[in-house]
Tab-separated table of C-alpha atoms in Angstrom:
chain	number	residue	atom	x	y	z
A	1	UNK	CA	-126.619	-188.635	16.954
A	2	UNK	CA	-128.464	-188.382	13.649
A	3	UNK	CA	-131.124	-186.509	11.753
A	4	UNK	CA	-133.387	-189.364	10.939
A	5	UNK	CA	-135.396	-187.730	8.262
A	6	UNK	CA	-134.638	-187.069	4.622
A	7	UNK	CA	-137.402	-184.606	3.562
A	8	UNK	CA	-136.173	-183.744	-0.146
A	9	UNK	CA	-135.948	-186.721	-2.630
A	10	UNK	CA	-137.034	-187.392	-6.131
A	11	UNK	CA	-138.057	-190.686	-7.820
A	12	UNK	CA	-139.005	-191.594	-11.333
A	13	UNK	CA	-142.112	-189.385	-10.904
A	14	UNK	CA	-139.839	-186.392	-11.573
A	15	UNK	CA	-138.366	-186.194	-15.219
A	16	UNK	CA	-134.925	-186.242	-13.811
A	17	UNK	CA	-135.562	-188.858	-10.984
A	18	UNK	CA	-133.762	-192.188	-11.745
A	19	UNK	CA	-135.343	-194.745	-9.326
A	20	UNK	CA	-138.503	-196.266	-8.411
A	21	UNK	CA	-140.188	-195.244	-5.058
A	22	UNK	CA	-139.979	-198.689	-3.558
A	23	UNK	CA	-136.127	-198.799	-4.162
A	24	UNK	CA	-135.794	-195.449	-2.703
A	25	UNK	CA	-137.588	-196.659	0.467
A	26	UNK	CA	-135.390	-199.780	0.667
A	27	UNK	CA	-132.211	-197.389	0.426
A	28	UNK	CA	-133.584	-195.085	3.217
A	29	UNK	CA	-134.346	-198.076	5.477
A	30	UNK	CA	-130.883	-199.440	4.805
A	31	UNK	CA	-129.440	-196.021	5.966
A	32	UNK	CA	-131.314	-196.006	9.148
A	33	UNK	CA	-133.736	-193.299	8.380
A	34	UNK	CA	-137.135	-193.025	10.425
A	35	UNK	CA	-138.646	-190.682	7.679
A	36	UNK	CA	-138.549	-190.248	4.005
A	37	UNK	CA	-140.434	-187.589	2.149
A	38	UNK	CA	-140.827	-187.792	-1.577
A	39	UNK	CA	-140.877	-184.248	-3.093
A	40	UNK	CA	-141.089	-184.774	-6.808
A	41	UNK	CA	-141.079	-181.834	-9.092
A	42	UNK	CA	-144.104	-179.804	-10.306
A	43	UNK	CA	-142.631	-177.747	-13.129
A	44	UNK	CA	-144.810	-175.150	-15.085
A	45	UNK	CA	-142.114	-173.608	-17.139
A	46	UNK	CA	-142.495	-174.744	-20.662
A	47	UNK	CA	-138.523	-174.588	-21.010
A	48	UNK	CA	-138.179	-177.324	-18.534
A	49	UNK	CA	-137.840	-181.069	-19.305
A	50	UNK	CA	-140.268	-181.720	-16.517
A	51	UNK	CA	-143.106	-179.453	-17.810
A	52	UNK	CA	-146.361	-181.053	-17.286
A	53	UNK	CA	-144.521	-184.319	-16.336
A	54	UNK	CA	-145.933	-184.948	-12.820
A	55	UNK	CA	-148.849	-187.302	-12.438
A	56	UNK	CA	-150.503	-186.551	-9.236
A	57	UNK	CA	-153.091	-189.590	-9.294
A	58	UNK	CA	-150.339	-192.177	-9.910
A	59	UNK	CA	-148.162	-190.461	-7.424
A	60	UNK	CA	-150.673	-190.608	-4.624
A	61	UNK	CA	-151.425	-194.198	-5.388
A	62	UNK	CA	-147.813	-195.441	-5.301
A	63	UNK	CA	-147.384	-193.429	-1.937
A	64	UNK	CA	-150.104	-195.351	-0.453
A	65	UNK	CA	-148.653	-198.573	-1.673
A	66	UNK	CA	-145.214	-197.591	-0.212
A	67	UNK	CA	-147.043	-196.923	3.214
A	68	UNK	CA	-148.673	-200.237	3.137
A	69	UNK	CA	-145.388	-202.080	2.107
A	70	UNK	CA	-142.911	-200.238	4.266
A	71	UNK	CA	-144.923	-198.559	6.997
A	72	UNK	CA	-143.664	-200.900	9.715
A	73	UNK	CA	-140.061	-199.954	8.812
A	74	UNK	CA	-140.194	-196.195	7.820
A	75	UNK	CA	-142.596	-193.296	7.817
A	76	UNK	CA	-143.223	-192.350	4.052
A	77	UNK	CA	-144.413	-188.864	3.786
A	78	UNK	CA	-146.037	-187.328	0.794
A	79	UNK	CA	-144.477	-183.928	-0.297
A	80	UNK	CA	-143.994	-181.850	-3.469
A	81	UNK	CA	-141.393	-179.395	-4.791
A	82	UNK	CA	-143.205	-176.545	-6.722
A	83	UNK	CA	-141.016	-174.383	-8.764
A	84	UNK	CA	-141.433	-170.612	-8.895
A	85	UNK	CA	-145.084	-170.400	-7.314
A	86	UNK	CA	-145.356	-166.573	-7.677
A	87	UNK	CA	-145.091	-167.055	-11.467
A	88	UNK	CA	-147.758	-169.841	-11.616
A	89	UNK	CA	-150.300	-168.799	-8.909
A	90	UNK	CA	-153.369	-170.633	-10.352
A	91	UNK	CA	-151.357	-174.032	-10.530
A	92	UNK	CA	-150.121	-173.382	-7.197
A	93	UNK	CA	-153.381	-172.901	-5.694
A	94	UNK	CA	-154.553	-176.310	-7.195
A	95	UNK	CA	-151.530	-177.903	-5.401
A	96	UNK	CA	-152.496	-176.358	-2.057
A	97	UNK	CA	-155.973	-177.985	-2.454
A	98	UNK	CA	-154.293	-181.564	-2.344
A	99	UNK	CA	-153.314	-183.771	0.761
A	100	UNK	CA	-149.442	-183.135	0.672
A	101	UNK	CA	-147.594	-183.397	4.060
A	102	UNK	CA	-145.232	-180.681	2.825
A	103	UNK	CA	-145.264	-178.338	0.087
A	104	UNK	CA	-141.760	-177.119	-0.677
A	105	UNK	CA	-140.746	-174.398	-3.158
A	106	UNK	CA	-137.656	-174.368	-5.187
A	107	UNK	CA	-136.408	-171.560	-7.529
A	108	UNK	CA	-134.858	-173.287	-10.537
A	109	UNK	CA	-134.980	-170.539	-13.244
A	110	UNK	CA	-133.719	-167.118	-14.142
A	111	UNK	CA	-136.184	-166.137	-16.932
A	112	UNK	CA	-136.416	-168.932	-19.298
A	113	UNK	CA	-132.841	-170.265	-18.329
A	114	UNK	CA	-132.155	-173.003	-15.714
A	115	UNK	CA	-129.767	-171.583	-13.112
A	116	UNK	CA	-127.212	-174.322	-13.634
A	117	UNK	CA	-127.065	-173.847	-17.435
A	118	UNK	CA	-123.630	-172.869	-18.718
A	119	UNK	CA	-125.361	-170.018	-20.826
A	120	UNK	CA	-125.805	-168.263	-17.536
A	121	UNK	CA	-122.407	-168.823	-16.174
A	122	UNK	CA	-120.854	-167.864	-19.606
A	123	UNK	CA	-122.739	-164.506	-19.881
A	124	UNK	CA	-122.919	-163.135	-16.267
A	125	UNK	CA	-120.634	-162.794	-13.349
A	126	UNK	CA	-121.017	-164.758	-10.073
A	127	UNK	CA	-122.202	-161.629	-8.427
A	128	UNK	CA	-124.973	-161.046	-11.027
A	129	UNK	CA	-126.040	-164.637	-10.977
A	130	UNK	CA	-126.724	-164.768	-7.043
A	131	UNK	CA	-128.097	-161.310	-7.124
A	132	UNK	CA	-130.712	-162.130	-9.752
A	133	UNK	CA	-131.262	-165.444	-8.133
A	134	UNK	CA	-131.924	-163.978	-4.675
A	135	UNK	CA	-134.358	-161.523	-6.114
A	136	UNK	CA	-136.431	-164.370	-7.539
A	137	UNK	CA	-136.329	-166.164	-4.251
A	138	UNK	CA	-137.431	-162.982	-2.451
A	139	UNK	CA	-140.436	-162.721	-4.692
A	140	UNK	CA	-141.405	-166.346	-3.940
A	141	UNK	CA	-141.010	-165.922	-0.335
A	142	UNK	CA	-143.126	-162.720	-0.303
A	143	UNK	CA	-145.756	-164.726	-2.360
A	144	UNK	CA	-145.619	-167.301	0.412
A	145	UNK	CA	-148.274	-170.120	1.009
A	146	UNK	CA	-145.787	-172.851	1.273
A	147	UNK	CA	-144.101	-174.677	3.957
A	148	UNK	CA	-140.162	-175.005	3.130
A	149	UNK	CA	-137.713	-172.981	0.957
A	150	UNK	CA	-135.510	-175.495	-0.744
A	151	UNK	CA	-131.766	-174.974	-1.534
A	152	UNK	CA	-131.747	-171.312	-0.467
A	153	UNK	CA	-128.562	-170.292	-2.573
A	154	UNK	CA	-128.854	-173.050	-5.402
A	155	UNK	CA	-126.186	-171.494	-7.773
A	156	UNK	CA	-123.402	-172.651	-5.569
A	157	UNK	CA	-124.237	-176.155	-6.479
A	158	UNK	CA	-123.323	-175.479	-10.085
A	159	UNK	CA	-120.712	-172.855	-9.870
A	160	UNK	CA	-118.784	-174.274	-6.704
A	161	UNK	CA	-118.639	-170.962	-5.227
A	162	UNK	CA	-120.834	-168.712	-3.221
A	163	UNK	CA	-121.333	-165.018	-3.164
A	164	UNK	CA	-122.392	-163.090	-0.102
A	165	UNK	CA	-125.317	-160.873	-0.452
A	166	UNK	CA	-126.120	-160.207	3.319
A	167	UNK	CA	-128.548	-157.455	2.919
A	168	UNK	CA	-130.655	-159.438	0.397
A	169	UNK	CA	-130.224	-162.813	2.241
A	170	UNK	CA	-131.390	-160.972	5.569
A	171	UNK	CA	-134.427	-159.612	3.905
A	172	UNK	CA	-135.309	-163.065	2.649
A	173	UNK	CA	-134.853	-164.727	5.938
A	174	UNK	CA	-136.882	-162.110	7.860
A	175	UNK	CA	-139.519	-162.563	5.340
A	176	UNK	CA	-139.422	-166.348	5.874
A	177	UNK	CA	-139.769	-165.987	9.702
A	178	UNK	CA	-142.741	-163.615	9.115
A	179	UNK	CA	-144.449	-165.916	6.773
A	180	UNK	CA	-143.616	-169.072	8.942
A	181	UNK	CA	-141.637	-170.574	6.189
A	182	UNK	CA	-138.948	-173.193	7.250
A	183	UNK	CA	-135.428	-173.358	6.054
A	184	UNK	CA	-134.099	-176.479	4.434
A	185	UNK	CA	-130.543	-177.597	4.879
A	186	UNK	CA	-129.882	-179.173	1.473
A	187	UNK	CA	-126.553	-181.115	1.325
A	188	UNK	CA	-126.495	-181.639	-2.520
A	189	UNK	CA	-123.451	-179.365	-2.967
A	190	UNK	CA	-121.174	-181.489	-0.967
A	191	UNK	CA	-121.373	-184.405	-3.396
A	192	UNK	CA	-120.712	-182.045	-6.306
A	193	UNK	CA	-117.319	-181.089	-5.229
A	194	UNK	CA	-118.327	-177.926	-3.045
A	195	UNK	CA	-117.421	-177.698	0.645
A	196	UNK	CA	-120.859	-176.268	1.845
A	197	UNK	CA	-124.516	-177.072	2.048
A	198	UNK	CA	-127.027	-174.831	0.497
A	199	UNK	CA	-127.486	-172.757	2.684
A	200	UNK	CA	-124.598	-172.973	4.990
A	201	UNK	CA	-123.530	-171.157	8.236
A	202	UNK	CA	-123.807	-167.544	6.874
A	203	UNK	CA	-127.392	-167.786	5.983
A	204	UNK	CA	-128.473	-170.336	8.759
A	205	UNK	CA	-127.042	-167.898	11.257
A	206	UNK	CA	-129.030	-164.934	9.724
A	207	UNK	CA	-132.043	-167.050	9.910
A	208	UNK	CA	-131.657	-168.086	13.531
A	209	UNK	CA	-131.045	-164.575	14.557
A	210	UNK	CA	-133.987	-163.264	12.746
A	211	UNK	CA	-135.998	-165.707	14.834
A	212	UNK	CA	-136.188	-168.680	12.805
A	213	UNK	CA	-135.720	-172.006	14.604
A	214	UNK	CA	-137.143	-174.717	12.489
A	215	UNK	CA	-135.093	-176.684	9.938
A	216	UNK	CA	-135.423	-179.604	7.556
A	217	UNK	CA	-132.663	-181.859	6.269
A	218	UNK	CA	-132.745	-182.922	2.415
A	219	UNK	CA	-130.316	-184.617	0.385
A	220	UNK	CA	-131.981	-183.738	-2.964
A	221	UNK	CA	-131.454	-187.330	-3.938
A	222	UNK	CA	-132.546	-188.195	-7.582
A	223	UNK	CA	-131.417	-191.751	-6.979
A	224	UNK	CA	-131.039	-194.275	-4.268
A	225	UNK	CA	-127.330	-193.738	-3.519
A	226	UNK	CA	-127.745	-190.176	-2.588
A	227	UNK	CA	-130.268	-190.587	0.027
A	228	UNK	CA	-129.296	-189.019	3.361
A	229	UNK	CA	-125.739	-188.220	1.665
A	230	UNK	CA	-123.353	-186.056	3.832
A	231	UNK	CA	-125.971	-185.847	6.640
A	232	UNK	CA	-123.174	-185.935	9.183
A	233	UNK	CA	-122.185	-182.454	8.041
A	234	UNK	CA	-125.615	-181.096	8.115
A	235	UNK	CA	-126.184	-182.698	11.669
A	236	UNK	CA	-123.165	-180.624	12.943
A	237	UNK	CA	-124.163	-177.604	11.289
A	238	UNK	CA	-127.761	-177.574	12.701
A	239	UNK	CA	-126.466	-178.384	16.216
A	240	UNK	CA	-123.713	-175.710	16.139
A	241	UNK	CA	-126.568	-173.086	15.576
A	242	UNK	CA	-129.230	-174.754	17.751
A	243	UNK	CA	-131.804	-175.259	14.981
A	244	UNK	CA	-134.546	-177.439	15.593
A	245	UNK	CA	-134.907	-180.259	13.099
A	246	UNK	CA	-138.270	-181.651	12.159
A	247	UNK	CA	-140.600	-183.025	9.772
A	248	UNK	CA	-144.020	-182.221	8.190
A	249	UNK	CA	-147.128	-184.159	8.636
A	250	UNK	CA	-150.419	-182.703	7.123
A	251	UNK	CA	-148.401	-179.458	6.582
A	252	UNK	CA	-147.764	-179.059	10.303
A	253	UNK	CA	-144.095	-178.939	11.490
A	254	UNK	CA	-143.244	-181.529	14.048
A	255	UNK	CA	-139.900	-181.483	15.813
A	256	UNK	CA	-137.827	-184.601	15.862
A	257	UNK	CA	-135.604	-185.458	18.864
A	258	UNK	CA	-132.538	-186.070	16.737
A	259	UNK	CA	-129.565	-184.018	17.835
């Protein structure tokens, strides 16, 4: 039994993406996926390499070509990963006017520094890093307006360790449920030497107990080889907590019968 959708992937329309969309589609088909969603980055932080990199017109045109070329083999969904919307409300409002199937939000920066930068790990304790990160996540969730929260506890991907802040994470998941924001199970830490998804059982349990049921699965692939990576682990995690996996089409959650 498999989750058939990878709803978090990046192509060369992201500054850090490596492969063309057509190659990503072929890889997804070869791995037996029924759905792939491209969620290339929109970054408005001038410190980011992807600052103003995204080209919506060319992206949309390429998505349409992929649907024409591969539509009989896989459903191609059009998404975006927008960073720190609470800091860039005007730019975020512009995105909401466009025809995305899914608007995903990720927190990538603590101030002007990327969360995975060695400057952060060298100057702050793990506890401080996670606490500051969750504060920023809470601000974004309270701001709202998006469909899915990506990589809930992202710092673990870089520091190969997690830190429990149960009160803060509970506040975040409760706000997500209130706002109708769906939790993503992101498998990227597993291929970076860590033993958990982001998030994993502790936060997923909080989300389910707070009344959240809907989840999406994402590899956060930036190249063909990582599409649907470690999804077996994600499948079991979702099944163990009785989450409902799904896709988004036209910004509406649709459950998929996959577990």
